[in-house]
Coordinates of C-alpha atoms in Angstrom, one line a residue:
M16 CA 149.4 71.0 63.3
D17 CA 146.6 72.8 61.5
D18 CA 147.6 76.0 63.4
M19 CA 150.8 76.2 61.4
N20 CA 149.3 78.2 58.5
M21 CA 152.1 80.7 57.5
S22 CA 150.0 83.0 55.4
P23 CA 149.4 86.5 56.9
P24 CA 145.8 87.1 58.1
S25 CA 143.7 89.3 55.9
S26 CA 141.5 91.9 57.5
N27 CA 139.4 92.5 54.4
P28 CA 138.9 89.6 51.9
N29 CA 137.7 92.0 49.2
M30 CA 140.9 94.1 49.3
T31 CA 142.9 93.9 46.1
M32 CA 146.7 93.9 46.0
M33 CA 148.6 96.8 44.5
Q34 CA 150.4 96.2 41.3
M35 CA 154.1 95.9 42.1
T36 CA 155.6 95.7 38.5
F37 CA 155.2 98.2 35.7
F38 CA 152.3 97.4 33.3
W39 CA 150.5 98.9 30.4
G40 CA 146.8 99.6 30.4
K41 CA 144.1 102.0 31.3
D42 CA 142.7 100.1 34.3
V43 CA 144.7 101.7 37.1
D44 CA 144.2 103.8 40.2
I45 CA 146.2 107.0 40.1
L46 CA 146.5 109.1 43.3
F47 CA 142.9 108.3 44.5
S48 CA 141.0 105.0 44.8
G49 CA 138.8 104.5 41.8
W50 CA 140.3 107.4 39.8
P51 CA 140.4 107.5 36.8
G52 CA 138.1 104.6 36.5
H53 CA 138.0 102.2 33.5
R54 CA 137.2 104.6 30.7
L55 CA 139.9 105.6 28.2
G56 CA 138.9 109.2 28.2
M57 CA 139.3 109.5 32.0
Y58 CA 142.7 107.7 31.8
L59 CA 143.9 110.2 29.2
M60 CA 142.7 113.0 31.4
A61 CA 144.7 111.5 34.3
L62 CA 147.8 111.3 32.1
F63 CA 147.4 115.0 31.1
F64 CA 147.0 115.9 34.8
V65 CA 150.2 114.1 35.7
F66 CA 151.9 115.8 32.8
A67 CA 150.7 119.2 33.9
L68 CA 151.8 118.5 37.5
S69 CA 155.3 117.7 36.3
V70 CA 155.6 120.8 34.2
T71 CA 154.3 122.9 37.1
V72 CA 156.9 121.4 39.4
E73 CA 159.7 122.4 37.0
W74 CA 158.2 125.9 36.6
L75 CA 158.1 126.4 40.4
A76 CA 161.7 125.2 40.6
T77 CA 162.7 128.3 38.6
F78 CA 160.2 130.7 40.1
R79 CA 161.6 133.5 42.1
F80 CA 159.3 135.3 44.5
T81 CA 160.6 138.8 44.7
K82 CA 158.3 141.8 44.8
L83 CA 159.5 145.3 44.5
G84 CA 159.2 147.2 47.7
A85 CA 158.5 144.1 49.8
S86 CA 160.6 143.5 52.9
R87 CA 163.1 140.7 53.0
V88 CA 161.1 138.7 55.5
W89 CA 157.9 138.7 53.3
A90 CA 160.0 137.9 50.2
R91 CA 161.6 134.9 52.1
L92 CA 158.2 133.7 53.4
G93 CA 156.8 133.9 49.8
Q94 CA 159.7 132.0 48.5
T95 CA 159.3 129.4 51.2
G96 CA 155.6 129.0 50.3
V97 CA 156.5 128.4 46.7
H98 CA 159.0 125.8 47.8
V99 CA 156.4 124.0 50.0
L100 CA 154.0 124.0 47.0
R101 CA 156.7 122.6 44.7
V102 CA 157.6 119.8 47.1
G103 CA 154.0 118.9 47.6
L104 CA 153.3 118.7 43.9
A105 CA 156.5 116.7 43.4
Y106 CA 155.3 114.2 45.9
M107 CA 152.0 113.9 44.1
V108 CA 153.9 113.1 40.9
M109 CA 155.9 110.5 42.8
L110 CA 152.8 108.9 44.2
A111 CA 151.2 108.9 40.7
V112 CA 154.3 107.1 39.3
M113 CA 154.0 104.6 42.2
S114 CA 150.8 103.3 40.5
F115 CA 153.4 101.4 38.4
N116 CA 151.6 102.3 35.2
A117 CA 154.1 102.7 32.3
G118 CA 152.0 105.5 30.7
V119 CA 152.1 107.5 34.0
L120 CA 155.8 107.1 34.2
I121 CA 156.3 108.2 30.6
V122 CA 154.1 111.4 30.9
A123 CA 155.8 112.3 34.3
V124 CA 159.3 112.1 32.7
V125 CA 158.2 113.9 29.6
G126 CA 156.4 116.6 31.7
H127 CA 159.6 117.2 33.7
A128 CA 161.6 117.4 30.5
V129 CA 159.2 119.8 28.8
G130 CA 159.1 121.9 31.9
F131 CA 162.8 122.0 32.2
L132 CA 163.2 122.9 28.5
L133 CA 160.6 125.7 28.8
F134 CA 161.6 127.3 32.1
A135 CA 165.1 126.3 33.1
T136 CA 166.8 126.7 29.7
S137 CA 167.0 129.9 27.7
L138 CA 164.4 128.7 25.2
L139 CA 161.7 131.2 26.3
K140 CA 163.9 134.0 27.6
R141 CA 164.3 137.0 25.4
P142 CA 168.0 137.6 24.7
N143 CA 169.5 140.9 25.7
S144 CA 171.0 143.1 23.0
D145 CA 174.5 142.2 24.1
E146 CA 173.7 138.4 23.9
L147 CA 172.6 138.6 20.3
D148 CA 175.1 137.1 17.9
L149 CA 174.4 138.4 14.4
K150 CA 177.1 136.6 12.4

């Protein structure tokens, strides 16, 4: 009855298990194995990278690829390319959040919020003369 071991076989005894609950701390792998390492500065740089990715995703969501004088086919192809880039970057943000590090989750959400505030709202748009309300 020694053959009744119910634990799954391990192909690599040195392999570590992935964190499956949210945790705080700088010792995390984000997107790539061994990155950002165990130094606080590298962790902060990784958080900034995830933040920048999130803002870029929101910017690309509002980006319109129209060039004067371009044919409709080329304009549609350009817009499709921007969409593909946006989806790819959004998946990178999702994979970063799947590191289950609370800091990464927070900067991803804040990055999306800042990007939406800057690009999807009228915060940075110059008002037209007929939109000004000078009461």
